[in-house]
mmCIF file of the C-alpha atoms, coordinates in Angstrom:
data_MODEL
# 
_entry.id   MODEL 
# 
loop_
_atom_site.group_PDB 
_atom_site.id 
_atom_site.type_symbol 
_atom_site.label_atom_id 
_atom_site.label_alt_id 
_atom_site.label_comp_id 
_atom_site.label_asym_id 
_atom_site.label_entity_id 
_atom_site.label_seq_id 
_atom_site.pdbx_PDB_ins_code 
_atom_site.Cartn_x 
_atom_site.Cartn_y 
_atom_site.Cartn_z 
_atom_site.occupancy 
_atom_site.B_iso_or_equiv 
_atom_site.pdbx_formal_charge 
_atom_site.auth_seq_id 
_atom_site.auth_comp_id 
_atom_site.auth_asym_id 
_atom_site.auth_atom_id 
_atom_site.pdbx_PDB_model_num 
ATOM 1   C CA . MET A 1 1   ? 24.041  -47.045 -18.357 1.00 0.00 ? 1   MET A CA 1 
ATOM 2   C CA . ASN A 1 2   ? 22.094  -43.799 -18.050 1.00 0.00 ? 2   ASN A CA 1 
ATOM 3   C CA . MET A 1 3   ? 18.777  -44.211 -19.881 1.00 0.00 ? 3   MET A CA 1 
ATOM 4   C CA . ASN A 1 4   ? 17.676  -40.613 -20.458 1.00 0.00 ? 4   ASN A CA 1 
ATOM 5   C CA . THR A 1 5   ? 14.435  -41.363 -22.208 1.00 0.00 ? 5   THR A CA 1 
ATOM 6   C CA . LEU A 1 6   ? 12.114  -44.273 -21.779 1.00 0.00 ? 6   LEU A CA 1 
ATOM 7   C CA . VAL A 1 7   ? 8.866   -44.752 -23.688 1.00 0.00 ? 7   VAL A CA 1 
ATOM 8   C CA . CYS A 1 8   ? 6.560   -46.873 -21.607 1.00 0.00 ? 8   CYS A CA 1 
ATOM 9   C CA . ALA A 1 9   ? 3.567   -48.696 -23.061 1.00 0.00 ? 9   ALA A CA 1 
ATOM 10  C CA . SER A 1 10  ? 1.742   -48.739 -19.701 1.00 0.00 ? 10  SER A CA 1 
ATOM 11  C CA . ALA A 1 11  ? 0.541   -45.887 -17.518 1.00 0.00 ? 11  ALA A CA 1 
ATOM 12  C CA . ALA A 1 12  ? 0.257   -48.123 -14.464 1.00 0.00 ? 12  ALA A CA 1 
ATOM 13  C CA . PHE A 1 13  ? 3.377   -46.715 -12.879 1.00 0.00 ? 13  PHE A CA 1 
ATOM 14  C CA . LEU A 1 14  ? 2.071   -43.142 -13.064 1.00 0.00 ? 14  LEU A CA 1 
ATOM 15  C CA . ILE A 1 15  ? -1.423  -44.110 -11.870 1.00 0.00 ? 15  ILE A CA 1 
ATOM 16  C CA . THR A 1 16  ? -0.069  -46.137 -8.948  1.00 0.00 ? 16  THR A CA 1 
ATOM 17  C CA . THR A 1 17  ? 2.212   -43.279 -7.847  1.00 0.00 ? 17  THR A CA 1 
ATOM 18  C CA . ILE A 1 18  ? -0.616  -40.747 -7.886  1.00 0.00 ? 18  ILE A CA 1 
ATOM 19  C CA . ALA A 1 19  ? -3.168  -43.008 -6.230  1.00 0.00 ? 19  ALA A CA 1 
ATOM 20  C CA . ALA A 1 20  ? -0.811  -44.002 -3.443  1.00 0.00 ? 20  ALA A CA 1 
ATOM 21  C CA . HIS A 1 21  ? -1.311  -40.743 -1.538  1.00 0.00 ? 21  HIS A CA 1 
ATOM 22  C CA . ALA A 1 22  ? -4.019  -40.837 1.130   1.00 0.00 ? 22  ALA A CA 1 
ATOM 23  C CA . HIS A 1 23  ? -4.713  -37.143 0.856   1.00 0.00 ? 23  HIS A CA 1 
ATOM 24  C CA . ALA A 1 24  ? -7.450  -35.320 -1.037  1.00 0.00 ? 24  ALA A CA 1 
ATOM 25  C CA . THR A 1 25  ? -5.909  -34.722 -4.447  1.00 0.00 ? 25  THR A CA 1 
ATOM 26  C CA . LEU A 1 26  ? -6.730  -33.439 -7.922  1.00 0.00 ? 26  LEU A CA 1 
ATOM 27  C CA . GLU A 1 27  ? -6.952  -36.059 -10.619 1.00 0.00 ? 27  GLU A CA 1 
ATOM 28  C CA . VAL A 1 28  ? -5.222  -33.666 -13.037 1.00 0.00 ? 28  VAL A CA 1 
ATOM 29  C CA . PRO A 1 29  ? -2.859  -31.421 -11.034 1.00 0.00 ? 29  PRO A CA 1 
ATOM 30  C CA . GLN A 1 30  ? -2.021  -28.941 -13.862 1.00 0.00 ? 30  GLN A CA 1 
ATOM 31  C CA . ALA A 1 31  ? -4.043  -26.444 -15.876 1.00 0.00 ? 31  ALA A CA 1 
ATOM 32  C CA . SER A 1 32  ? -3.242  -23.779 -18.433 1.00 0.00 ? 32  SER A CA 1 
ATOM 33  C CA . VAL A 1 33  ? -4.177  -20.114 -18.053 1.00 0.00 ? 33  VAL A CA 1 
ATOM 34  C CA . ASN A 1 34  ? -6.964  -18.784 -20.253 1.00 0.00 ? 34  ASN A CA 1 
ATOM 35  C CA . SER A 1 35  ? -8.547  -22.204 -20.509 1.00 0.00 ? 35  SER A CA 1 
ATOM 36  C CA . TYR A 1 36  ? -11.367 -24.147 -18.890 1.00 0.00 ? 36  TYR A CA 1 
ATOM 37  C CA . TYR A 1 37  ? -10.340 -26.796 -16.353 1.00 0.00 ? 37  TYR A CA 1 
ATOM 38  C CA . LYS A 1 38  ? -12.261 -29.760 -15.117 1.00 0.00 ? 38  LYS A CA 1 
ATOM 39  C CA . ALA A 1 39  ? -11.303 -30.187 -11.494 1.00 0.00 ? 39  ALA A CA 1 
ATOM 40  C CA . VAL A 1 40  ? -11.817 -33.713 -10.104 1.00 0.00 ? 40  VAL A CA 1 
ATOM 41  C CA . ILE A 1 41  ? -11.091 -33.747 -6.353  1.00 0.00 ? 41  ILE A CA 1 
ATOM 42  C CA . ARG A 1 42  ? -10.622 -37.275 -5.046  1.00 0.00 ? 42  ARG A CA 1 
ATOM 43  C CA . ILE A 1 43  ? -11.675 -38.054 -1.462  1.00 0.00 ? 43  ILE A CA 1 
ATOM 44  C CA . PRO A 1 44  ? -9.893  -41.226 -0.318  1.00 0.00 ? 44  PRO A CA 1 
ATOM 45  C CA . HIS A 1 45  ? -11.467 -41.919 3.094   1.00 0.00 ? 45  HIS A CA 1 
ATOM 46  C CA . GLY A 1 46  ? -13.565 -40.534 5.952   1.00 0.00 ? 46  GLY A CA 1 
ATOM 47  C CA . CYS A 1 47  ? -12.660 -38.941 9.266   1.00 0.00 ? 47  CYS A CA 1 
ATOM 48  C CA . ASP A 1 48  ? -10.919 -41.445 11.512  1.00 0.00 ? 48  ASP A CA 1 
ATOM 49  C CA . GLY A 1 49  ? -13.329 -44.196 10.586  1.00 0.00 ? 49  GLY A CA 1 
ATOM 50  C CA . GLN A 1 50  ? -16.423 -42.052 10.306  1.00 0.00 ? 50  GLN A CA 1 
ATOM 51  C CA . ALA A 1 51  ? -18.427 -41.565 7.113   1.00 0.00 ? 51  ALA A CA 1 
ATOM 52  C CA . THR A 1 52  ? -18.185 -38.254 5.296   1.00 0.00 ? 52  THR A CA 1 
ATOM 53  C CA . GLN A 1 53  ? -21.494 -36.386 5.348   1.00 0.00 ? 53  GLN A CA 1 
ATOM 54  C CA . LYS A 1 54  ? -20.457 -33.152 3.637   1.00 0.00 ? 54  LYS A CA 1 
ATOM 55  C CA . VAL A 1 55  ? -17.667 -31.958 1.294   1.00 0.00 ? 55  VAL A CA 1 
ATOM 56  C CA . ARG A 1 56  ? -16.861 -28.253 1.126   1.00 0.00 ? 56  ARG A CA 1 
ATOM 57  C CA . ILE A 1 57  ? -14.570 -26.801 -1.508  1.00 0.00 ? 57  ILE A CA 1 
ATOM 58  C CA . THR A 1 58  ? -13.376 -23.202 -1.403  1.00 0.00 ? 58  THR A CA 1 
ATOM 59  C CA . ILE A 1 59  ? -12.731 -21.651 -4.802  1.00 0.00 ? 59  ILE A CA 1 
ATOM 60  C CA . PRO A 1 60  ? -9.511  -19.592 -4.769  1.00 0.00 ? 60  PRO A CA 1 
ATOM 61  C CA . GLU A 1 61  ? -9.133  -16.224 -6.486  1.00 0.00 ? 61  GLU A CA 1 
ATOM 62  C CA . GLY A 1 62  ? -8.253  -16.627 -10.146 1.00 0.00 ? 62  GLY A CA 1 
ATOM 63  C CA . LEU A 1 63  ? -10.747 -19.361 -10.904 1.00 0.00 ? 63  LEU A CA 1 
ATOM 64  C CA . ILE A 1 64  ? -13.983 -17.978 -12.322 1.00 0.00 ? 64  ILE A CA 1 
ATOM 65  C CA . ALA A 1 65  ? -17.191 -19.125 -14.040 1.00 0.00 ? 65  ALA A CA 1 
ATOM 66  C CA . VAL A 1 66  ? -17.321 -22.114 -11.699 1.00 0.00 ? 66  VAL A CA 1 
ATOM 67  C CA . LYS A 1 67  ? -19.936 -24.817 -12.389 1.00 0.00 ? 67  LYS A CA 1 
ATOM 68  C CA . PRO A 1 68  ? -20.127 -27.782 -10.042 1.00 0.00 ? 68  PRO A CA 1 
ATOM 69  C CA . MET A 1 69  ? -21.331 -31.193 -11.218 1.00 0.00 ? 69  MET A CA 1 
ATOM 70  C CA . PRO A 1 70  ? -24.333 -32.655 -9.356  1.00 0.00 ? 70  PRO A CA 1 
ATOM 71  C CA . LYS A 1 71  ? -23.802 -36.006 -7.752  1.00 0.00 ? 71  LYS A CA 1 
ATOM 72  C CA . ALA A 1 72  ? -26.502 -38.672 -7.548  1.00 0.00 ? 72  ALA A CA 1 
ATOM 73  C CA . GLY A 1 73  ? -27.719 -39.099 -3.984  1.00 0.00 ? 73  GLY A CA 1 
ATOM 74  C CA . TRP A 1 74  ? -26.166 -35.799 -2.809  1.00 0.00 ? 74  TRP A CA 1 
ATOM 75  C CA . THR A 1 75  ? -27.583 -32.316 -2.484  1.00 0.00 ? 75  THR A CA 1 
ATOM 76  C CA . LEU A 1 76  ? -25.570 -29.504 -4.036  1.00 0.00 ? 76  LEU A CA 1 
ATOM 77  C CA . GLU A 1 77  ? -25.222 -25.933 -2.849  1.00 0.00 ? 77  GLU A CA 1 
ATOM 78  C CA . THR A 1 78  ? -23.104 -23.025 -3.980  1.00 0.00 ? 78  THR A CA 1 
ATOM 79  C CA . VAL A 1 79  ? -22.135 -19.801 -2.177  1.00 0.00 ? 79  VAL A CA 1 
ATOM 80  C CA . ASN A 1 80  ? -21.548 -16.744 -4.305  1.00 0.00 ? 80  ASN A CA 1 
ATOM 81  C CA . GLY A 1 81  ? -19.409 -13.758 -3.547  1.00 0.00 ? 81  GLY A CA 1 
ATOM 82  C CA . ASP A 1 82  ? -17.418 -10.914 -5.027  1.00 0.00 ? 82  ASP A CA 1 
ATOM 83  C CA . TYR A 1 83  ? -14.040 -11.525 -6.672  1.00 0.00 ? 83  TYR A CA 1 
ATOM 84  C CA . ALA A 1 84  ? -11.004 -9.486  -5.571  1.00 0.00 ? 84  ALA A CA 1 
ATOM 85  C CA . ASN A 1 85  ? -10.465 -8.641  -9.261  1.00 0.00 ? 85  ASN A CA 1 
ATOM 86  C CA . THR A 1 86  ? -12.693 -7.884  -12.224 1.00 0.00 ? 86  THR A CA 1 
ATOM 87  C CA . TYR A 1 87  ? -12.347 -10.400 -15.080 1.00 0.00 ? 87  TYR A CA 1 
ATOM 88  C CA . GLU A 1 88  ? -13.344 -10.300 -18.706 1.00 0.00 ? 88  GLU A CA 1 
ATOM 89  C CA . LEU A 1 89  ? -15.133 -13.380 -19.989 1.00 0.00 ? 89  LEU A CA 1 
ATOM 90  C CA . HIS A 1 90  ? -16.508 -13.591 -23.512 1.00 0.00 ? 90  HIS A CA 1 
ATOM 91  C CA . GLY A 1 91  ? -16.756 -9.813  -23.748 1.00 0.00 ? 91  GLY A CA 1 
ATOM 92  C CA . ARG A 1 92  ? -18.418 -9.353  -20.349 1.00 0.00 ? 92  ARG A CA 1 
ATOM 93  C CA . GLN A 1 93  ? -16.971 -7.989  -17.134 1.00 0.00 ? 93  GLN A CA 1 
ATOM 94  C CA . ILE A 1 94  ? -17.261 -10.530 -14.313 1.00 0.00 ? 94  ILE A CA 1 
ATOM 95  C CA . GLU A 1 95  ? -17.045 -9.273  -10.725 1.00 0.00 ? 95  GLU A CA 1 
ATOM 96  C CA . ASN A 1 96  ? -18.563 -12.153 -8.718  1.00 0.00 ? 96  ASN A CA 1 
ATOM 97  C CA . GLY A 1 97  ? -19.302 -15.841 -8.854  1.00 0.00 ? 97  GLY A CA 1 
ATOM 98  C CA . VAL A 1 98  ? -19.159 -19.123 -6.991  1.00 0.00 ? 98  VAL A CA 1 
ATOM 99  C CA . LYS A 1 99  ? -16.817 -18.946 -4.001  1.00 0.00 ? 99  LYS A CA 1 
ATOM 100 C CA . GLU A 1 100 ? -17.760 -22.237 -2.291  1.00 0.00 ? 100 GLU A CA 1 
ATOM 101 C CA . ILE A 1 101 ? -19.282 -25.526 -3.322  1.00 0.00 ? 101 ILE A CA 1 
ATOM 102 C CA . ILE A 1 102 ? -21.009 -27.833 -0.804  1.00 0.00 ? 102 ILE A CA 1 
ATOM 103 C CA . TRP A 1 103 ? -22.069 -31.431 -1.445  1.00 0.00 ? 103 TRP A CA 1 
ATOM 104 C CA . THR A 1 104 ? -24.156 -33.090 1.264   1.00 0.00 ? 104 THR A CA 1 
ATOM 105 C CA . GLY A 1 105 ? -24.701 -36.851 1.325   1.00 0.00 ? 105 GLY A CA 1 
ATOM 106 C CA . LEU A 1 106 ? -23.015 -39.966 2.710   1.00 0.00 ? 106 LEU A CA 1 
ATOM 107 C CA . LEU A 1 107 ? -19.646 -41.480 1.829   1.00 0.00 ? 107 LEU A CA 1 
ATOM 108 C CA . GLU A 1 108 ? -18.570 -44.416 3.980   1.00 0.00 ? 108 GLU A CA 1 
ATOM 109 C CA . ASP A 1 109 ? -15.071 -44.350 5.387   1.00 0.00 ? 109 ASP A CA 1 
ATOM 110 C CA . HIS A 1 110 ? -13.973 -47.393 3.370   1.00 0.00 ? 110 HIS A CA 1 
ATOM 111 C CA . HIS A 1 111 ? -15.311 -45.943 0.068   1.00 0.00 ? 111 HIS A CA 1 
ATOM 112 C CA . TYR A 1 112 ? -13.751 -43.533 -2.398  1.00 0.00 ? 112 TYR A CA 1 
ATOM 113 C CA . GLU A 1 113 ? -15.466 -40.709 -4.304  1.00 0.00 ? 113 GLU A CA 1 
ATOM 114 C CA . GLU A 1 114 ? -14.794 -37.856 -6.726  1.00 0.00 ? 114 GLU A CA 1 
ATOM 115 C CA . PHE A 1 115 ? -16.259 -34.350 -6.612  1.00 0.00 ? 115 PHE A CA 1 
ATOM 116 C CA . ILE A 1 116 ? -16.166 -32.361 -9.830  1.00 0.00 ? 116 ILE A CA 1 
ATOM 117 C CA . PHE A 1 117 ? -16.434 -28.754 -10.926 1.00 0.00 ? 117 PHE A CA 1 
ATOM 118 C CA . ARG A 1 118 ? -15.464 -26.775 -14.018 1.00 0.00 ? 118 ARG A CA 1 
ATOM 119 C CA . ALA A 1 119 ? -13.760 -23.393 -13.910 1.00 0.00 ? 119 ALA A CA 1 
ATOM 120 C CA . ARG A 1 120 ? -12.019 -20.828 -16.086 1.00 0.00 ? 120 ARG A CA 1 
ATOM 121 C CA . VAL A 1 121 ? -8.313  -20.423 -15.210 1.00 0.00 ? 121 VAL A CA 1 
ATOM 122 C CA . THR A 1 122 ? -7.531  -16.730 -15.563 1.00 0.00 ? 122 THR A CA 1 
ATOM 123 C CA . ASP A 1 123 ? -4.159  -15.181 -16.471 1.00 0.00 ? 123 ASP A CA 1 
ATOM 124 C CA . VAL A 1 124 ? -3.863  -13.368 -13.125 1.00 0.00 ? 124 VAL A CA 1 
ATOM 125 C CA . LEU A 1 125 ? -2.500  -16.656 -11.815 1.00 0.00 ? 125 LEU A CA 1 
ATOM 126 C CA . PRO A 1 126 ? 1.330   -16.777 -12.100 1.00 0.00 ? 126 PRO A CA 1 
ATOM 127 C CA . VAL A 1 127 ? 2.605   -19.408 -14.431 1.00 0.00 ? 127 VAL A CA 1 
ATOM 128 C CA . GLY A 1 128 ? 4.744   -22.062 -12.680 1.00 0.00 ? 128 GLY A CA 1 
ATOM 129 C CA . GLU A 1 129 ? 3.188   -21.510 -9.244  1.00 0.00 ? 129 GLU A CA 1 
ATOM 130 C CA . THR A 1 130 ? 0.767   -23.773 -7.437  1.00 0.00 ? 130 THR A CA 1 
ATOM 131 C CA . LEU A 1 131 ? -2.796  -22.756 -6.667  1.00 0.00 ? 131 LEU A CA 1 
ATOM 132 C CA . TYR A 1 132 ? -4.337  -24.497 -3.628  1.00 0.00 ? 132 TYR A CA 1 
ATOM 133 C CA . ILE A 1 133 ? -7.977  -25.462 -3.386  1.00 0.00 ? 133 ILE A CA 1 
ATOM 134 C CA . PRO A 1 134 ? -9.015  -25.901 0.281   1.00 0.00 ? 134 PRO A CA 1 
ATOM 135 C CA . THR A 1 135 ? -11.247 -28.966 0.786   1.00 0.00 ? 135 THR A CA 1 
ATOM 136 C CA . ILE A 1 136 ? -13.025 -30.013 3.996   1.00 0.00 ? 136 ILE A CA 1 
ATOM 137 C CA . GLN A 1 137 ? -14.791 -33.268 4.771   1.00 0.00 ? 137 GLN A CA 1 
ATOM 138 C CA . GLU A 1 138 ? -17.416 -32.979 7.542   1.00 0.00 ? 138 GLU A CA 1 
ATOM 139 C CA . CYS A 1 139 ? -18.265 -36.128 9.476   1.00 0.00 ? 139 CYS A CA 1 
ATOM 140 C CA . ALA A 1 140 ? -20.552 -36.835 12.427  1.00 0.00 ? 140 ALA A CA 1 
ATOM 141 C CA . ASP A 1 141 ? -18.143 -35.890 15.214  1.00 0.00 ? 141 ASP A CA 1 
ATOM 142 C CA . SER A 1 142 ? -15.074 -34.538 13.395  1.00 0.00 ? 142 SER A CA 1 
ATOM 143 C CA . ASN A 1 143 ? -13.738 -32.984 10.231  1.00 0.00 ? 143 ASN A CA 1 
ATOM 144 C CA . GLN A 1 144 ? -10.955 -33.862 7.846   1.00 0.00 ? 144 GLN A CA 1 
ATOM 145 C CA . ALA A 1 145 ? -9.575  -30.547 6.637   1.00 0.00 ? 145 ALA A CA 1 
ATOM 146 C CA . TRP A 1 146 ? -7.349  -30.545 3.536   1.00 0.00 ? 146 TRP A CA 1 
ATOM 147 C CA . VAL A 1 147 ? -6.474  -26.847 3.845   1.00 0.00 ? 147 VAL A CA 1 
ATOM 148 C CA . GLU A 1 148 ? -2.783  -26.579 4.714   1.00 0.00 ? 148 GLU A CA 1 
ATOM 149 C CA . ILE A 1 149 ? -0.562  -24.694 2.247   1.00 0.00 ? 149 ILE A CA 1 
ATOM 150 C CA . PRO A 1 150 ? 3.172   -25.512 2.297   1.00 0.00 ? 150 PRO A CA 1 
ATOM 151 C CA . ALA A 1 151 ? 5.688   -22.803 2.992   1.00 0.00 ? 151 ALA A CA 1 
ATOM 152 C CA . GLU A 1 152 ? 8.165   -21.913 0.244   1.00 0.00 ? 152 GLU A CA 1 
ATOM 153 C CA . GLY A 1 153 ? 10.441  -24.886 -0.320  1.00 0.00 ? 153 GLY A CA 1 
ATOM 154 C CA . GLN A 1 154 ? 8.365   -27.194 1.872   1.00 0.00 ? 154 GLN A CA 1 
ATOM 155 C CA . ASP A 1 155 ? 7.104   -30.535 0.520   1.00 0.00 ? 155 ASP A CA 1 
ATOM 156 C CA . ALA A 1 156 ? 3.298   -30.646 0.633   1.00 0.00 ? 156 ALA A CA 1 
ATOM 157 C CA . HIS A 1 157 ? 3.439   -34.338 1.491   1.00 0.00 ? 157 HIS A CA 1 
ATOM 158 C CA . SER A 1 158 ? 5.085   -33.431 4.841   1.00 0.00 ? 158 SER A CA 1 
ATOM 159 C CA . LEU A 1 159 ? 1.854   -31.749 5.960   1.00 0.00 ? 159 LEU A CA 1 
ATOM 160 C CA . ASP A 1 160 ? -0.955  -33.549 7.793   1.00 0.00 ? 160 ASP A CA 1 
ATOM 161 C CA . GLY A 1 161 ? -3.707  -32.006 5.734   1.00 0.00 ? 161 GLY A CA 1 
ATOM 162 C CA . PRO A 1 162 ? -2.349  -30.486 2.498   1.00 0.00 ? 162 PRO A CA 1 
ATOM 163 C CA . ALA A 1 163 ? -4.839  -28.696 0.283   1.00 0.00 ? 163 ALA A CA 1 
ATOM 164 C CA . PRO A 1 164 ? -5.074  -30.125 -3.273  1.00 0.00 ? 164 PRO A CA 1 
ATOM 165 C CA . GLY A 1 165 ? -2.611  -28.203 -5.414  1.00 0.00 ? 165 GLY A CA 1 
ATOM 166 C CA . LEU A 1 166 ? -2.978  -27.090 -9.045  1.00 0.00 ? 166 LEU A CA 1 
ATOM 167 C CA . VAL A 1 167 ? 0.185   -26.160 -10.973 1.00 0.00 ? 167 VAL A CA 1 
ATOM 168 C CA . ILE A 1 168 ? -0.479  -23.207 -13.316 1.00 0.00 ? 168 ILE A CA 1 
ATOM 169 C CA . MET A 1 169 ? 0.906   -23.708 -16.822 1.00 0.00 ? 169 MET A CA 1 
ATOM 170 C CA . ALA A 1 170 ? 1.379   -21.338 -19.742 1.00 0.00 ? 170 ALA A CA 1 
ATOM 171 C CA . ALA A 1 171 ? -1.473  -20.945 -22.183 1.00 0.00 ? 171 ALA A CA 1 
ATOM 172 C CA . GLN A 1 172 ? -1.823  -23.851 -24.616 1.00 0.00 ? 172 GLN A CA 1 
ATOM 173 C CA . THR A 1 173 ? -3.140  -23.491 -28.134 1.00 0.00 ? 173 THR A CA 1 
ATOM 174 C CA . ASP A 1 174 ? -4.567  -25.972 -30.550 1.00 0.00 ? 174 ASP A CA 1 
ATOM 175 C CA . HIS A 1 175 ? -4.170  -24.763 -34.124 1.00 0.00 ? 175 HIS A CA 1 
ATOM 176 C CA . GLY A 1 176 ? -4.394  -21.170 -32.926 1.00 0.00 ? 176 GLY A CA 1 
ATOM 177 C CA . HIS A 1 177 ? -7.393  -21.676 -30.662 1.00 0.00 ? 177 HIS A CA 1 
ATOM 178 C CA . HIS A 1 178 ? -7.522  -21.773 -26.864 1.00 0.00 ? 178 HIS A CA 1 
ATOM 179 C CA . SER A 1 179 ? -8.478  -25.035 -25.252 1.00 0.00 ? 179 SER A CA 1 
ATOM 180 C CA . HIS A 1 180 ? -12.062 -25.588 -24.230 1.00 0.00 ? 180 HIS A CA 1 
ATOM 181 C CA . ALA A 1 181 ? -13.562 -27.603 -21.404 1.00 0.00 ? 181 ALA A CA 1 
ATOM 182 C CA . GLY A 1 182 ? -12.733 -31.262 -21.745 1.00 0.00 ? 182 GLY A CA 1 
ATOM 183 C CA . HIS A 1 183 ? -9.790  -30.655 -24.119 1.00 0.00 ? 183 HIS A CA 1 
ATOM 184 C CA . ASP A 1 184 ? -7.206  -29.378 -21.667 1.00 0.00 ? 184 ASP A CA 1 
ATOM 185 C CA . THR A 1 185 ? -7.472  -32.030 -18.976 1.00 0.00 ? 185 THR A CA 1 
ATOM 186 C CA . ALA A 1 186 ? -4.580  -34.179 -20.237 1.00 0.00 ? 186 ALA A CA 1 
ATOM 187 C CA . MET A 1 187 ? -1.545  -33.823 -17.983 1.00 0.00 ? 187 MET A CA 1 
ATOM 188 C CA . GLN A 1 188 ? 1.344   -32.273 -19.923 1.00 0.00 ? 188 GLN A CA 1 
ATOM 189 C CA . SER A 1 189 ? 4.155   -33.188 -17.503 1.00 0.00 ? 189 SER A CA 1 
ATOM 190 C CA . VAL A 1 190 ? 4.843   -34.112 -13.905 1.00 0.00 ? 190 VAL A CA 1 
ATOM 191 C CA . ALA A 1 191 ? 8.131   -34.348 -12.033 1.00 0.00 ? 191 ALA A CA 1 
ATOM 192 C CA . VAL A 1 192 ? 8.955   -37.229 -9.624  1.00 0.00 ? 192 VAL A CA 1 
ATOM 193 C CA . GLY A 1 193 ? 12.425  -36.478 -8.256  1.00 0.00 ? 193 GLY A CA 1 
ATOM 194 C CA . ASP A 1 194 ? 14.816  -36.318 -11.219 1.00 0.00 ? 194 ASP A CA 1 
ATOM 195 C CA . LEU A 1 195 ? 12.304  -38.106 -13.440 1.00 0.00 ? 195 LEU A CA 1 
ATOM 196 C CA . LYS A 1 196 ? 10.045  -36.047 -15.723 1.00 0.00 ? 196 LYS A CA 1 
ATOM 197 C CA . ILE A 1 197 ? 6.948   -37.749 -17.065 1.00 0.00 ? 197 ILE A CA 1 
ATOM 198 C CA . THR A 1 198 ? 5.389   -36.118 -20.106 1.00 0.00 ? 198 THR A CA 1 
ATOM 199 C CA . VAL A 1 199 ? 2.348   -36.585 -22.346 1.00 0.00 ? 199 VAL A CA 1 
ATOM 200 C CA . PRO A 1 200 ? 0.743   -39.490 -20.472 1.00 0.00 ? 200 PRO A CA 1 
ATOM 201 C CA . LEU A 1 201 ? -2.206  -40.788 -22.451 1.00 0.00 ? 201 LEU A CA 1 
ATOM 202 C CA . ILE A 1 202 ? -4.858  -43.460 -21.972 1.00 0.00 ? 202 ILE A CA 1 
ATOM 203 C CA . ARG A 1 203 ? -7.429  -43.849 -24.703 1.00 0.00 ? 203 ARG A CA 1 
ATOM 204 C CA . ALA A 1 204 ? -11.064 -44.708 -24.012 1.00 0.00 ? 204 ALA A CA 1 
ATOM 205 C CA . THR A 1 205 ? -11.781 -48.445 -24.188 1.00 0.00 ? 205 THR A CA 1 
ATOM 206 C CA . PRO A 1 206 ? -14.892 -50.218 -25.501 1.00 0.00 ? 206 PRO A CA 1 
ATOM 207 C CA . PRO A 1 207 ? -17.461 -51.321 -22.863 1.00 0.00 ? 207 PRO A CA 1 
ATOM 208 C CA . ASN A 1 208 ? -16.383 -54.365 -20.836 1.00 0.00 ? 208 ASN A CA 1 
ATOM 209 C CA . ALA A 1 209 ? -12.893 -54.329 -22.327 1.00 0.00 ? 209 ALA A CA 1 
ATOM 210 C CA . PRO A 1 210 ? -10.655 -56.485 -20.057 1.00 0.00 ? 210 PRO A CA 1 
ATOM 211 C CA . VAL A 1 211 ? -7.492  -54.432 -20.613 1.00 0.00 ? 211 VAL A CA 1 
ATOM 212 C CA . ALA A 1 212 ? -6.432  -50.853 -21.498 1.00 0.00 ? 212 ALA A CA 1 
ATOM 213 C CA . ALA A 1 213 ? -3.245  -49.432 -22.952 1.00 0.00 ? 213 ALA A CA 1 
ATOM 214 C CA . GLY A 1 214 ? -1.516  -46.276 -21.753 1.00 0.00 ? 214 GLY A CA 1 
ATOM 215 C CA . TYR A 1 215 ? 1.513   -44.340 -22.963 1.00 0.00 ? 215 TYR A CA 1 
ATOM 216 C CA . MET A 1 216 ? 3.949   -41.844 -21.495 1.00 0.00 ? 216 MET A CA 1 
ATOM 217 C CA . VAL A 1 217 ? 7.508   -40.604 -21.884 1.00 0.00 ? 217 VAL A CA 1 
ATOM 218 C CA . ILE A 1 218 ? 9.832   -40.826 -18.832 1.00 0.00 ? 218 ILE A CA 1 
ATOM 219 C CA . ARG A 1 219 ? 12.998  -38.706 -19.005 1.00 0.00 ? 219 ARG A CA 1 
ATOM 220 C CA . ASN A 1 220 ? 15.781  -38.938 -16.404 1.00 0.00 ? 220 ASN A CA 1 
ATOM 221 C CA . GLU A 1 221 ? 17.147  -35.454 -15.870 1.00 0.00 ? 221 GLU A CA 1 
ATOM 222 C CA . GLY A 1 222 ? 19.466  -36.423 -13.025 1.00 0.00 ? 222 GLY A CA 1 
ATOM 223 C CA . ALA A 1 223 ? 23.130  -37.428 -13.056 1.00 0.00 ? 223 ALA A CA 1 
ATOM 224 C CA . GLN A 1 224 ? 22.519  -41.003 -11.865 1.00 0.00 ? 224 GLN A CA 1 
ATOM 225 C CA . ALA A 1 225 ? 21.002  -43.793 -13.889 1.00 0.00 ? 225 ALA A CA 1 
ATOM 226 C CA . ASP A 1 226 ? 17.518  -45.090 -13.059 1.00 0.00 ? 226 ASP A CA 1 
ATOM 227 C CA . ARG A 1 227 ? 16.020  -48.439 -13.898 1.00 0.00 ? 227 ARG A CA 1 
ATOM 228 C CA . LEU A 1 228 ? 12.362  -49.112 -14.655 1.00 0.00 ? 228 LEU A CA 1 
ATOM 229 C CA . ILE A 1 229 ? 11.423  -52.162 -12.594 1.00 0.00 ? 229 ILE A CA 1 
ATOM 230 C CA . GLY A 1 230 ? 7.674   -52.173 -12.977 1.00 0.00 ? 230 GLY A CA 1 
ATOM 231 C CA . GLY A 1 231 ? 4.967   -51.180 -15.418 1.00 0.00 ? 231 GLY A CA 1 
# 
């Protein structure tokens, strides 16, 4: 029997699938144009057993008004430069801004960490395409560079060091207003083969709550039936 739509009361399947990759990734890999986006870049390990001492993130053209989040125990630097385009932001013409973010500290190889910045996603970015955010970990004797961009039709997971990718979505509105920072970070949809996962949601839980509930819709858009065997 072909089950075209499944409503799942647990987001564990989605979380496990995303977390399984050992690459630097974005927690939310989609963002809408003309909205603010909270980028959470996840660093899963060090450089061949060595601790990470520095994380460098290059801001691609099309992301403006970048503000990085300080991290306890780490020093934070930004490098400014001119944009290739001139952008309008709240009635002002913006020609330059943050082009690189550098956190310096210590992250042991067997630990995991997240590095966060906020940015405005401009409408020069083509809807439906993927924007790549080069990220480099610097260790004592080597680097782990997540900077490779897949060729057209190539699977990013086939690369040794794929850059975190951000899928550009059409502008979203909420009762006629554009989304603001913190409101547009929910993933609208993600494709896994013929399966399309939409509107995943996990609500905040009270402190020390032992369990949490998550929800999502899984739609099979392929010709063959799929069976959900875990959740």
